[in-house]
Short mmCIF file of C-alpha atoms in Angstrom, two decimals:
data_model
loop_
_atom_site.label_atom_id
_atom_site.label_comp_id
_atom_site.label_asym_id
_atom_site.label_seq_id
_atom_site.Cartn_x
_atom_site.Cartn_y
_atom_site.Cartn_z
CA UNK A 252 13.57 40.18 55.28
CA UNK A 253 14.48 36.51 56.27
CA UNK A 254 10.59 35.81 55.93
CA UNK A 255 10.52 37.14 52.27
CA UNK A 256 13.70 35.16 51.28
CA UNK A 257 12.27 32.05 52.89
CA UNK A 258 8.74 32.25 50.96
CA UNK A 259 10.71 32.66 48.28
CA UNK A 260 12.45 29.66 48.28
CA UNK A 261 9.55 27.53 49.05
CA UNK A 262 7.77 29.13 46.19
CA UNK A 263 10.83 28.33 43.58
CA UNK A 264 10.97 24.81 45.34
CA UNK A 265 7.33 24.51 44.54
CA UNK A 266 7.83 25.24 41.12
CA UNK A 267 10.06 23.00 40.71
CA UNK A 268 8.11 20.75 42.48
CA UNK A 269 5.53 21.27 39.94
CA UNK A 270 7.31 21.43 36.73
CA UNK A 271 9.39 17.75 37.64
CA UNK A 272 5.99 16.36 38.58
CA UNK A 273 4.79 17.57 35.62
CA UNK A 274 7.02 16.24 33.10
CA UNK A 275 7.65 12.58 35.10
CA UNK A 276 5.99 9.71 32.93
CA UNK A 277 2.78 8.39 35.46
CA UNK A 278 3.12 4.70 35.21
CA UNK A 279 -0.53 4.32 35.75
CA UNK A 280 -0.68 5.38 31.90
CA UNK A 281 1.30 2.20 30.59
CA UNK A 282 -0.31 -1.60 30.54
CA UNK A 283 1.07 -3.82 32.67
CA UNK A 284 1.36 -7.66 33.98
CA UNK A 285 -0.19 -8.19 37.00
CA UNK A 286 -1.26 -11.27 38.85
CA UNK A 287 -1.86 -13.00 36.18
CA UNK A 288 -3.95 -10.05 34.55
CA UNK A 289 -3.37 -6.97 31.63
CA UNK A 290 -3.93 -3.69 34.03
CA UNK A 291 -4.02 -0.21 32.78
CA UNK A 292 -4.91 2.77 35.23
CA UNK A 293 -5.78 -0.01 37.22
CA UNK A 294 -8.66 -2.04 36.07
CA UNK A 295 -8.51 -5.36 34.07
CA UNK A 296 -7.13 -4.43 29.85
CA UNK A 297 -7.99 -7.17 27.72
CA UNK A 298 -6.70 -6.98 23.94
CA UNK A 299 -8.76 -7.60 21.50
CA UNK A 300 -6.37 -6.51 18.75
CA UNK A 301 -4.85 -7.51 15.29
CA UNK A 302 -1.72 -6.95 13.15
CA UNK A 303 -0.32 -4.86 9.87
CA UNK A 304 3.23 -4.49 9.04
CA UNK A 305 3.40 -1.99 7.00
CA UNK A 306 2.81 0.46 9.40
CA UNK A 307 6.24 1.55 9.32
CA UNK A 308 6.81 2.34 5.79
CA UNK A 309 3.10 3.01 4.04
CA UNK A 310 2.58 7.05 3.45
CA UNK A 311 0.07 9.00 6.03
CA UNK A 312 -3.24 8.18 4.27
CA UNK A 313 -2.50 4.39 4.19
CA UNK A 314 -1.34 3.92 7.65
CA UNK A 315 -4.54 6.44 9.19
CA UNK A 316 -6.84 4.18 7.16
CA UNK A 317 -5.99 1.34 9.03
CA UNK A 318 -5.69 2.81 12.05
CA UNK A 319 -9.23 4.20 11.76
CA UNK A 320 -10.66 0.66 10.19
CA UNK A 321 -9.31 -0.99 13.46
CA UNK A 322 -11.01 1.77 15.80
CA UNK A 323 -14.11 1.36 14.20
CA UNK A 324 -14.04 -2.46 14.37
CA UNK A 325 -13.84 -2.00 18.20
CA UNK A 326 -9.96 -3.28 18.37
CA UNK A 327 -7.61 -1.12 20.87
CA UNK A 328 -4.06 -2.99 19.93
CA UNK A 329 -2.19 -3.16 16.65
CA UNK A 330 0.93 -5.17 16.44
CA UNK A 331 3.28 -4.13 13.82
CA UNK A 332 6.67 -4.52 12.52
CA UNK A 333 9.20 -1.76 14.01
CA UNK A 334 12.02 -2.78 11.97
CA UNK A 335 13.42 -2.33 8.15
CA UNK A 336 17.26 -3.83 8.29
CA UNK A 337 19.06 -3.60 5.54
CA UNK A 338 18.76 -2.33 1.55
CA UNK A 339 15.29 -4.09 1.62
CA UNK A 340 14.00 -5.08 -2.12
CA UNK A 341 11.73 -1.89 -2.55
CA UNK A 342 8.88 -3.74 -4.40
CA UNK A 343 8.40 -5.34 -0.67
CA UNK A 344 8.92 -2.59 1.85
CA UNK A 345 7.92 0.88 -0.62
CA UNK A 346 11.41 1.85 -0.81
CA UNK A 347 11.71 3.09 3.18
CA UNK A 348 14.49 2.64 5.35
CA UNK A 349 15.01 1.96 8.74
CA UNK A 350 18.55 0.45 9.78
CA UNK A 351 20.24 0.43 6.30
CA UNK A 352 23.52 -0.96 7.98
CA UNK A 353 24.66 -2.06 11.70
CA UNK A 354 24.66 1.38 13.35
CA UNK A 355 23.14 3.46 10.74
CA UNK A 356 19.63 4.61 11.28
CA UNK A 357 18.82 7.77 9.84
CA UNK A 358 20.24 7.89 6.82
CA UNK A 359 18.07 7.41 4.48
CA UNK A 360 18.42 7.15 0.38
CA UNK A 361 16.65 10.31 -0.93
CA UNK A 362 13.27 9.86 -2.40
CA UNK A 363 13.28 7.12 0.05
CA UNK A 364 10.26 6.98 2.76
CA UNK A 365 11.69 7.25 6.50
CA UNK A 366 10.16 4.44 8.72
CA UNK A 367 10.66 5.74 11.69
CA UNK A 368 8.92 8.54 10.47
CA UNK A 369 6.20 6.54 9.37
CA UNK A 370 6.18 4.83 12.90
CA UNK A 371 5.96 7.98 14.70
CA UNK A 372 2.81 8.77 12.78
CA UNK A 373 1.88 5.38 13.13
CA UNK A 374 2.37 6.14 17.47
CA UNK A 375 0.24 9.71 17.01
CA UNK A 376 -2.48 8.62 15.50
CA UNK A 377 -3.38 5.11 17.19
CA UNK A 378 -2.89 7.38 20.63
CA UNK A 379 -5.80 9.81 19.00
CA UNK A 380 -7.64 6.70 18.63
CA UNK A 381 -6.96 5.28 21.79
CA UNK A 382 -5.27 2.48 20.41
CA UNK A 383 -2.21 0.86 21.45
CA UNK A 384 1.06 -0.57 19.46
CA UNK A 385 3.18 -4.04 19.87
CA UNK A 386 6.56 -3.01 18.28
CA UNK A 387 8.10 -5.79 17.10
CA UNK A 388 11.88 -5.72 17.31
CA UNK A 389 13.22 -7.91 14.21
CA UNK A 390 11.62 -10.93 12.36
CA UNK A 391 12.91 -14.57 12.36
CA UNK A 392 12.12 -14.55 8.62
CA UNK A 393 13.71 -12.56 5.63
CA UNK A 394 10.98 -10.83 5.32
CA UNK A 395 12.29 -7.20 5.72
CA UNK A 396 15.62 -8.23 6.59
CA UNK A 397 14.95 -10.22 10.16
CA UNK A 398 17.72 -12.95 11.18
CA UNK A 399 19.46 -13.21 8.13
CA UNK A 400 20.27 -10.08 7.27
CA UNK A 401 21.70 -9.40 11.08
CA UNK A 402 23.63 -13.19 10.11
CA UNK A 403 24.88 -11.49 6.77
CA UNK A 404 25.87 -8.23 8.50
CA UNK A 405 28.04 -10.09 10.99
CA UNK A 406 31.77 -11.59 9.92
CA UNK A 407 31.42 -14.13 12.70
CA UNK A 408 27.97 -15.25 12.25
CA UNK A 409 27.64 -18.26 9.43
CA UNK A 410 23.78 -19.50 8.92
CA UNK A 411 20.71 -18.49 10.55
CA UNK A 412 20.67 -20.05 14.34
CA UNK A 413 24.33 -18.20 15.20
CA UNK A 414 21.98 -14.84 15.16
CA UNK A 415 20.84 -16.15 19.53
CA UNK A 416 24.94 -16.73 19.98
CA UNK A 417 27.14 -14.52 17.87
CA UNK A 418 28.54 -11.43 19.64
CA UNK A 419 28.21 -8.95 17.08
CA UNK A 420 24.41 -10.29 15.97
CA UNK A 421 23.64 -10.00 19.59
CA UNK A 422 25.46 -6.03 19.29
CA UNK A 423 23.53 -5.03 16.45
CA UNK A 424 20.19 -5.70 17.88
CA UNK A 425 21.22 -4.18 21.02
CA UNK A 426 22.52 -0.92 19.19
CA UNK A 427 19.02 -0.93 17.67
CA UNK A 428 16.79 -1.26 20.23
CA UNK A 429 18.15 0.74 22.53
CA UNK A 430 18.06 3.69 19.59
CA UNK A 431 14.29 2.91 19.08
CA UNK A 432 13.45 2.60 22.78
CA UNK A 433 15.11 6.57 23.15
CA UNK A 434 13.98 7.43 19.80
CA UNK A 435 11.94 11.13 20.06
CA UNK A 436 9.18 10.53 17.89
CA UNK A 437 8.97 13.43 15.79
CA UNK A 438 5.73 14.62 15.57
CA UNK A 439 4.60 14.68 19.33
CA UNK A 440 8.38 15.39 21.31
CA UNK A 441 7.55 12.34 23.49
CA UNK A 442 10.31 9.69 23.36
CA UNK A 443 9.34 5.92 22.76
CA UNK A 444 10.20 4.66 26.50
CA UNK A 445 7.91 7.26 27.84
CA UNK A 446 4.95 6.87 25.16
CA UNK A 447 1.91 4.90 26.74
CA UNK A 448 0.60 4.14 22.98
CA UNK A 449 3.44 1.25 23.17
CA UNK A 450 1.87 -1.92 24.20
CA UNK A 451 4.88 -3.96 24.80
CA UNK A 452 8.44 -4.51 22.79
CA UNK A 453 8.30 -7.53 21.16
CA UNK A 454 11.70 -9.63 21.29
CA UNK A 455 11.03 -11.10 17.42
CA UNK A 456 8.60 -12.37 15.00
CA UNK A 457 8.29 -16.27 15.68
CA UNK A 458 11.66 -16.77 16.59
CA UNK A 459 13.20 -20.50 16.07
CA UNK A 460 16.22 -22.28 16.41
CA UNK A 461 15.98 -26.12 15.34
CA UNK A 462 20.07 -26.81 16.08
CA UNK A 463 18.94 -26.92 19.67
CA UNK A 464 15.88 -28.50 20.35
CA UNK A 465 16.45 -28.46 24.06
CA UNK A 466 15.54 -24.42 24.06
CA UNK A 467 18.45 -23.88 25.81
CA UNK A 468 19.82 -21.47 22.70
CA UNK A 469 16.76 -19.49 22.21
CA UNK A 470 15.78 -19.22 26.47
CA UNK A 471 19.31 -17.53 27.19
CA UNK A 472 19.22 -15.61 24.58
CA UNK A 473 15.66 -14.40 25.18
CA UNK A 474 16.67 -14.00 28.94
CA UNK A 475 19.64 -11.26 28.05
CA UNK A 476 17.73 -9.67 25.54
CA UNK A 477 14.51 -8.45 28.02
CA UNK A 478 16.88 -8.31 30.49
CA UNK A 479 18.44 -5.83 28.73
CA UNK A 480 15.41 -3.98 27.20
CA UNK A 481 13.93 -3.77 31.34
CA UNK A 482 17.70 -2.06 31.98
CA UNK A 483 16.80 1.35 29.57
CA UNK A 484 12.94 1.33 29.93
CA UNK A 485 10.84 0.69 33.09
CA UNK A 486 7.84 1.18 31.78
CA UNK A 487 7.19 -0.96 28.95
CA UNK A 488 5.97 -4.72 29.05
CA UNK A 489 8.56 -7.37 27.50
CA UNK A 490 7.30 -10.23 25.04
CA UNK A 491 8.95 -12.89 23.50
CA UNK A 492 6.64 -13.30 20.17
CA UNK A 493 6.51 -16.60 19.48
CA UNK A 494 4.10 -19.02 18.11
CA UNK A 495 4.19 -21.08 20.96
CA UNK A 496 5.97 -24.39 20.76
CA UNK A 497 5.92 -26.80 23.61
CA UNK A 498 8.71 -28.47 24.90
CA UNK A 499 5.93 -30.96 27.22
CA UNK A 500 7.38 -33.96 25.94
CA UNK A 501 9.06 -36.38 22.94
CA UNK A 502 6.21 -37.51 21.28
CA UNK A 503 5.65 -37.04 17.90
CA UNK A 504 3.95 -34.04 17.92
CA UNK A 505 6.51 -31.48 16.56
CA UNK A 506 4.89 -28.24 18.44
CA UNK A 507 4.65 -29.76 21.35
CA UNK A 508 8.13 -31.99 21.36
CA UNK A 509 10.37 -28.87 20.99
CA UNK A 510 11.63 -29.60 17.85
CA UNK A 511 11.81 -25.80 16.92
CA UNK A 512 14.00 -25.40 19.86
CA UNK A 513 11.59 -23.59 21.90
CA UNK A 514 10.26 -23.80 25.16
CA UNK A 515 7.04 -21.63 25.49
CA UNK A 516 6.30 -22.03 29.29
CA UNK A 517 10.47 -21.80 29.93
CA UNK A 518 10.91 -18.40 28.22
CA UNK A 519 7.38 -17.30 29.92
CA UNK A 520 8.92 -18.18 32.88
CA UNK A 521 11.37 -15.83 33.23
CA UNK A 522 11.05 -12.47 35.37
CA UNK A 523 11.85 -9.70 32.65
CA UNK A 524 9.08 -11.51 30.01
CA UNK A 525 5.48 -10.18 31.17
CA UNK A 526 3.13 -11.97 28.62
CA UNK A 527 2.92 -14.93 26.56
CA UNK A 528 2.22 -14.93 22.71
CA UNK A 529 1.18 -17.86 20.54
CA UNK A 530 -0.17 -18.25 17.33
CA UNK A 531 -1.67 -20.88 15.04
CA UNK A 532 -2.07 -21.72 11.19
CA UNK A 533 -3.24 -25.16 10.98
CA UNK A 534 -3.21 -25.28 6.61
CA UNK A 535 0.79 -25.04 7.02
CA UNK A 536 0.89 -26.87 10.00
CA UNK A 537 0.84 -30.02 8.82
CA UNK A 538 -1.35 -33.66 10.52
CA UNK A 539 -0.76 -32.29 13.99
CA UNK A 540 -3.65 -30.14 13.21
CA UNK A 541 -5.23 -31.64 10.31
CA UNK A 542 -8.80 -31.13 12.60
CA UNK A 543 -8.37 -27.01 12.62
CA UNK A 544 -10.88 -26.84 15.26
CA UNK A 545 -10.58 -29.98 17.48
CA UNK A 546 -6.30 -29.18 17.29
CA UNK A 547 -6.81 -25.53 17.31
CA UNK A 548 -9.09 -25.13 20.24
CA UNK A 549 -6.83 -27.81 22.06
CA UNK A 550 -4.09 -25.24 20.99
CA UNK A 551 -5.68 -22.49 22.83
CA UNK A 552 -6.71 -23.92 25.87
CA UNK A 553 -2.88 -25.84 26.22
CA UNK A 554 -1.45 -21.85 26.31
CA UNK A 555 -4.48 -20.46 28.27
CA UNK A 556 -4.18 -23.18 30.89
CA UNK A 557 -0.06 -23.22 31.06
CA UNK A 558 -0.03 -19.36 30.75
CA UNK A 559 -2.44 -20.05 34.41
CA UNK A 560 -0.01 -22.11 35.66
CA UNK A 561 2.86 -19.72 35.45
CA UNK A 562 0.67 -17.02 36.28
CA UNK A 563 1.13 -14.59 33.02
CA UNK A 564 -1.20 -12.86 30.64
CA UNK A 565 -1.40 -14.65 27.61
CA UNK A 566 -2.70 -13.60 24.01
CA UNK A 567 -3.59 -15.31 20.99
CA UNK A 568 -1.36 -13.19 18.65
CA UNK A 569 -1.78 -14.25 15.07
CA UNK A 570 -4.28 -16.68 13.56
CA UNK A 571 -5.03 -17.54 10.19
CA UNK A 572 -7.18 -19.71 7.54
CA UNK A 573 -6.94 -18.84 4.20
CA UNK A 574 -10.29 -17.17 2.78
CA UNK A 575 -9.97 -19.26 -0.20
CA UNK A 576 -8.83 -22.18 0.90
CA UNK A 577 -10.13 -25.62 1.55
CA UNK A 578 -11.85 -24.52 5.08
CA UNK A 579 -14.48 -22.19 6.61
CA UNK A 580 -12.89 -19.79 7.72
CA UNK A 581 -15.80 -18.35 9.55
CA UNK A 582 -16.90 -21.30 11.58
CA UNK A 583 -13.55 -22.03 12.74
CA UNK A 584 -12.67 -18.04 13.40
CA UNK A 585 -16.43 -18.23 15.16
CA UNK A 586 -15.79 -21.29 16.77
CA UNK A 587 -11.42 -20.33 18.17
CA UNK A 588 -12.51 -16.77 19.11
CA UNK A 589 -15.40 -18.39 21.49
CA UNK A 590 -13.36 -21.03 22.65
CA UNK A 591 -10.89 -18.10 23.90
CA UNK A 592 -13.56 -16.06 25.35
CA UNK A 593 -14.88 -19.32 27.48
CA UNK A 594 -11.58 -19.60 28.67
CA UNK A 595 -10.77 -16.20 29.84
CA UNK A 596 -7.62 -15.41 27.70
CA UNK A 597 -6.49 -12.33 27.94
CA UNK A 598 -6.45 -11.03 24.19
CA UNK A 599 -6.34 -12.50 20.69
CA UNK A 600 -4.81 -10.73 17.70
CA UNK A 601 -5.86 -12.03 14.24
CA UNK A 602 -3.79 -11.86 10.94
CA UNK A 603 -4.18 -9.18 9.35
CA UNK A 604 -6.34 -5.55 8.72
CA UNK A 605 -5.52 -3.94 5.48
CA UNK A 606 -7.01 -1.22 4.46
CA UNK A 607 -6.88 1.05 1.66
CA UNK A 608 -3.98 0.77 -0.98
CA UNK A 609 -2.69 4.02 -2.66
CA UNK A 610 0.22 2.77 -4.88
CA UNK A 611 0.59 1.31 -8.10
CA UNK A 612 0.05 -2.50 -5.84
CA UNK A 613 -3.82 -1.78 -5.39
CA UNK A 614 -6.20 -4.62 -6.42
CA UNK A 615 -9.14 -3.69 -8.79
CA UNK A 616 -11.02 -2.08 -5.38
CA UNK A 617 -8.41 0.47 -4.54
CA UNK A 618 -7.18 -2.07 -1.81
CA UNK A 619 -3.77 -3.57 -0.39
CA UNK A 620 -3.93 -6.92 -2.13
CA UNK A 621 -5.21 -10.14 -0.17
CA UNK A 622 -1.28 -11.04 -0.97
CA UNK A 623 -1.21 -14.26 1.47
CA UNK A 624 -5.05 -15.38 1.85
CA UNK A 625 -5.84 -14.11 5.17
CA UNK A 626 -6.55 -10.59 4.94
CA UNK A 627 -9.35 -9.34 6.74
CA UNK A 628 -10.93 -5.41 5.83
CA UNK A 629 -13.30 -3.40 7.87
CA UNK A 630 -15.98 -3.78 5.73
CA UNK A 631 -19.57 -5.42 5.59
CA UNK A 632 -18.51 -9.91 5.41
CA UNK A 633 -19.52 -12.31 7.95
CA UNK A 634 -15.95 -12.60 8.85
CA UNK A 635 -15.81 -8.84 10.12
CA UNK A 636 -18.66 -9.24 11.81
CA UNK A 637 -17.87 -12.50 13.80
CA UNK A 638 -14.36 -10.18 14.51
CA UNK A 639 -16.46 -7.28 15.75
CA UNK A 640 -18.51 -9.08 17.54
CA UNK A 641 -16.02 -10.97 19.72
CA UNK A 642 -14.20 -7.76 20.73
CA UNK A 643 -16.74 -5.93 21.80
CA UNK A 644 -17.28 -10.11 23.62
CA UNK A 645 -13.35 -10.19 24.92
CA UNK A 646 -13.58 -6.31 26.61
CA UNK A 647 -16.79 -7.14 28.68
CA UNK A 648 -19.57 -5.47 26.28
CA UNK A 649 -22.67 -6.66 26.47
CA UNK A 650 -24.43 -7.76 23.45
CA UNK A 651 -26.17 -10.78 22.38
CA UNK A 652 -25.16 -13.41 20.08
CA UNK A 653 -26.82 -14.58 17.24
CA UNK A 654 -26.09 -18.57 16.42
CA UNK A 655 -24.65 -19.01 12.91
CA UNK A 656 -24.98 -22.17 10.98
CA UNK A 657 -22.55 -22.48 8.28
CA UNK A 658 -21.80 -25.28 5.43
CA UNK A 659 -18.08 -26.94 5.29
CA UNK A 660 -18.55 -29.09 2.63
CA UNK A 661 -18.16 -28.20 -0.18
CA UNK A 662 -16.70 -25.44 -0.26
CA UNK A 663 -17.28 -22.27 -1.86
CA UNK A 664 -16.61 -23.10 -5.86
CA UNK A 665 -15.73 -26.83 -4.67
CA UNK A 666 -16.88 -29.24 -7.54
CA UNK A 667 -18.90 -32.06 -6.67
CA UNK A 668 -20.27 -34.58 -8.38
CA UNK A 669 -21.60 -38.51 -7.97
CA UNK A 670 -22.82 -39.26 -4.28
CA UNK A 671 -21.52 -36.13 -2.32
CA UNK A 672 -22.02 -35.74 1.33
CA UNK A 673 -23.63 -31.87 2.33
CA UNK A 674 -21.92 -31.13 5.63
CA UNK A 675 -23.02 -28.03 8.23
CA UNK A 676 -21.74 -27.09 11.54
CA UNK A 677 -24.24 -24.66 14.17
CA UNK A 678 -22.39 -22.53 16.68
CA UNK A 679 -25.13 -21.99 18.89
CA UNK A 680 -25.01 -19.11 21.16
CA UNK A 681 -27.28 -18.81 23.74
CA UNK A 682 -29.76 -21.12 21.85
CA UNK A 683 -29.65 -25.03 20.93
CA UNK A 684 -30.53 -26.18 17.01
CA UNK A 685 -33.72 -27.52 16.81
CA UNK A 686 -33.31 -28.36 12.53
CA UNK A 687 -31.13 -28.02 9.51
CA UNK A 688 -32.74 -28.00 5.79
CA UNK A 689 -31.55 -28.04 2.55
CA UNK A 690 -32.34 -26.31 -0.41
CA UNK A 691 -30.65 -26.40 -4.24
CA UNK A 692 -31.17 -24.08 -6.89
CA UNK A 693 -33.23 -25.72 -9.59
CA UNK A 694 -34.45 -28.16 -7.24
CA UNK A 695 -38.28 -28.13 -5.87
CA UNK A 696 -37.63 -30.16 -3.09
CA UNK A 697 -36.63 -28.74 0.87
CA UNK A 698 -34.38 -31.56 1.97
CA UNK A 699 -34.44 -32.44 5.85
CA UNK A 700 -30.69 -32.94 7.38
CA UNK A 701 -30.03 -34.87 10.05
CA UNK A 702 -28.83 -33.32 13.56
CA UNK A 703 -25.64 -33.94 12.83
CA UNK A 704 -25.72 -32.11 9.65
CA UNK A 705 -24.61 -34.33 7.02
CA UNK A 706 -26.54 -35.23 4.13
CA UNK A 707 -25.66 -37.53 1.24
CA UNK A 708 -26.78 -36.36 -1.84
CA UNK A 709 -26.66 -38.70 -4.88
CA UNK A 710 -26.11 -35.25 -7.86
CA UNK A 711 -27.09 -37.87 -10.73
CA UNK A 712 -30.82 -37.89 -9.47
CA UNK A 713 -30.88 -34.06 -10.48
CA UNK A 714 -30.08 -33.91 -13.88
CA UNK A 715 -30.91 -30.49 -14.10
CA UNK A 716 -27.77 -29.82 -11.95
CA UNK A 717 -24.75 -28.45 -14.26
CA UNK A 718 -22.28 -26.08 -13.91
CA UNK A 719 -22.58 -23.26 -10.72
CA UNK A 720 -25.49 -24.21 -8.42
CA UNK A 721 -26.53 -22.45 -5.00
CA UNK A 722 -26.30 -24.55 -1.58
CA UNK A 723 -28.60 -22.84 1.00
CA UNK A 724 -28.91 -24.44 4.45
CA UNK A 725 -30.99 -22.45 6.96
CA UNK A 726 -30.90 -23.34 10.61
CA UNK A 727 -33.45 -23.05 13.09
CA UNK A 728 -32.97 -22.50 16.71
CA UNK A 729 -34.84 -22.91 20.40
CA UNK A 730 -34.98 -18.69 20.59
CA UNK A 731 -37.08 -19.02 17.25
CA UNK A 732 -34.07 -17.45 15.29
CA UNK A 733 -32.70 -18.81 12.10
CA UNK A 734 -29.55 -18.93 10.52
CA UNK A 735 -29.14 -19.31 6.66
CA UNK A 736 -25.44 -20.39 5.12
CA UNK A 737 -25.18 -20.01 1.22
CA UNK A 738 -22.23 -21.53 -1.35
CA UNK A 739 -22.04 -21.88 -4.91
CA UNK A 740 -20.64 -25.23 -6.00
CA UNK A 741 -19.39 -26.43 -9.37
CA UNK A 742 -21.49 -29.64 -10.06
CA UNK A 743 -20.43 -32.03 -12.68
CA UNK A 744 -23.33 -34.25 -13.70
CA UNK A 745 -22.63 -34.74 -17.03
CA UNK A 746 -23.17 -38.69 -18.70
CA UNK A 747 -19.98 -41.01 -19.81
CA UNK A 748 -20.03 -41.24 -23.47
CA UNK A 749 -18.39 -44.52 -24.98
CA UNK A 750 -15.28 -43.68 -26.94
CA UNK A 751 -14.08 -45.35 -30.40
CA UNK A 752 -11.45 -47.22 -30.14
CA UNK A 753 -8.84 -49.50 -31.59
CA UNK A 754 -6.64 -52.46 -30.52
CA UNK A 755 -3.04 -52.02 -30.90
CA UNK A 756 -0.51 -55.12 -30.29
CA UNK A 757 2.72 -52.67 -30.36
CA UNK A 758 4.89 -55.39 -31.86
CA UNK A 759 6.30 -53.47 -34.49
CA UNK A 760 6.68 -50.31 -32.64
CA UNK A 761 4.29 -47.50 -33.55
CA UNK A 762 3.94 -48.50 -36.93
CA UNK A 763 0.13 -48.52 -37.72
CA UNK A 764 -0.92 -46.44 -34.26
CA UNK A 765 0.88 -43.20 -34.98
CA UNK A 766 -0.78 -42.02 -38.09
CA UNK A 767 -4.19 -42.76 -36.24
CA UNK A 768 -4.06 -39.16 -34.44
CA UNK A 769 -4.60 -39.17 -30.35
CA UNK A 770 -7.40 -40.83 -28.30
CA UNK A 771 -8.05 -38.91 -24.82
CA UNK A 772 -9.85 -40.12 -22.26
CA UNK A 773 -12.10 -38.28 -20.38
CA UNK A 774 -16.07 -37.52 -20.34
CA UNK A 775 -17.79 -36.69 -24.27
CA UNK A 776 -14.33 -37.60 -25.90
CA UNK A 777 -13.77 -38.86 -29.10
CA UNK A 778 -11.40 -40.59 -31.17
CA UNK A 779 -9.43 -38.03 -33.54
#
């Protein structure tokens, strides 16, 4: 009898142990930062990622389409918003809600989209595609509420930067963060803090505190909030989400002298910050980044070097060149991503992957509109090919990269007239450039282009050129491969026409002039 009781007790203990073991979260399933690398299940993990801000408010079809496209492009991480603060304009957030007011999370207005349920679906769908999500907790800017909404909620905060020191703002932030981290996914039953699909918690999208250029105010807030998150979630990494602004010196370059109130290296040095992030938008950042390729490449290597010195991973978390701007986006993206890989970066995440649009805002092709000019889609464009190849390369896959030529001037549909310099650049992958040649539509001549890639052309020597003209640059490489780039330039080759004129002294005001009509200066204008 005694033996039987002992056996029964042992059986119960084994059963309890089995249940506990099955329910216990396996820490190896979560991406960690160790010795300067990301690690998953004991293996180094590289981030080949992107951004998308509407995974917490669009319908399931749109959310699923983005995640499917990311998977097809070979991406493994998507950074997305995990906040909708206040009653945001329905035109902006598709009438979806998360935190309608401080401490009110699930009281969604009738007929509105529950943003938490949208995020639940995004996490479930991402897990099925082996994709992880970086969840951002608040926005520095007013899109979707952000810090301005927190300041409006508080009776003791007045301006943007009060957010970082105001007790009310900080408590609202902590309460929301606590709710989200402990939320149970309505579709999987897994609490967010136990879900390995979440790559990391991000404190804020692009925090700045320009009222304190020492960086101390932002540093203290980052320390307090990262410590708080670590106290309630021991599984996930925490990162700041900042743009990467340094406080390295007292020079004139605002991105390096602490102007934005951020000290990137100090924040990254905190024990409760697992990895660093940085962004790059030369078209918006002024003269300090006027040489987009050179200055951008330096920005990338400076952050990699600083992160290596601190001993933590770093992710090139947002970067963008506008598609229809004055720069050759493909040339810049390929150059930047090559620099990142060559310097062994831990991850990159381009801004911004979008897909179909099921709503009224869809463009003519049924796609999510290119609102900011940075849209990337999973299509057959050269840009997408570059980013797909980069994703494979950063993850360590064995692929052969072709060398590419790019016409960087003129840009597509730029007006060309008189003496103009046609400029090309080459990105050489495992092959050296041997020669450039240029052909121009309707011109029966092939132009040899110097190795510098610049050819000075006098358009007036070719009177047949007028209106939209195709310029084609071909490069030949040492491995026998060739690359072609084409742009359409608008050639203005009209001749000046003499304008009939009369002289007026104006000593009697406009007498004798005002009845003569208007003279229009310009090509081919005539007096009326």
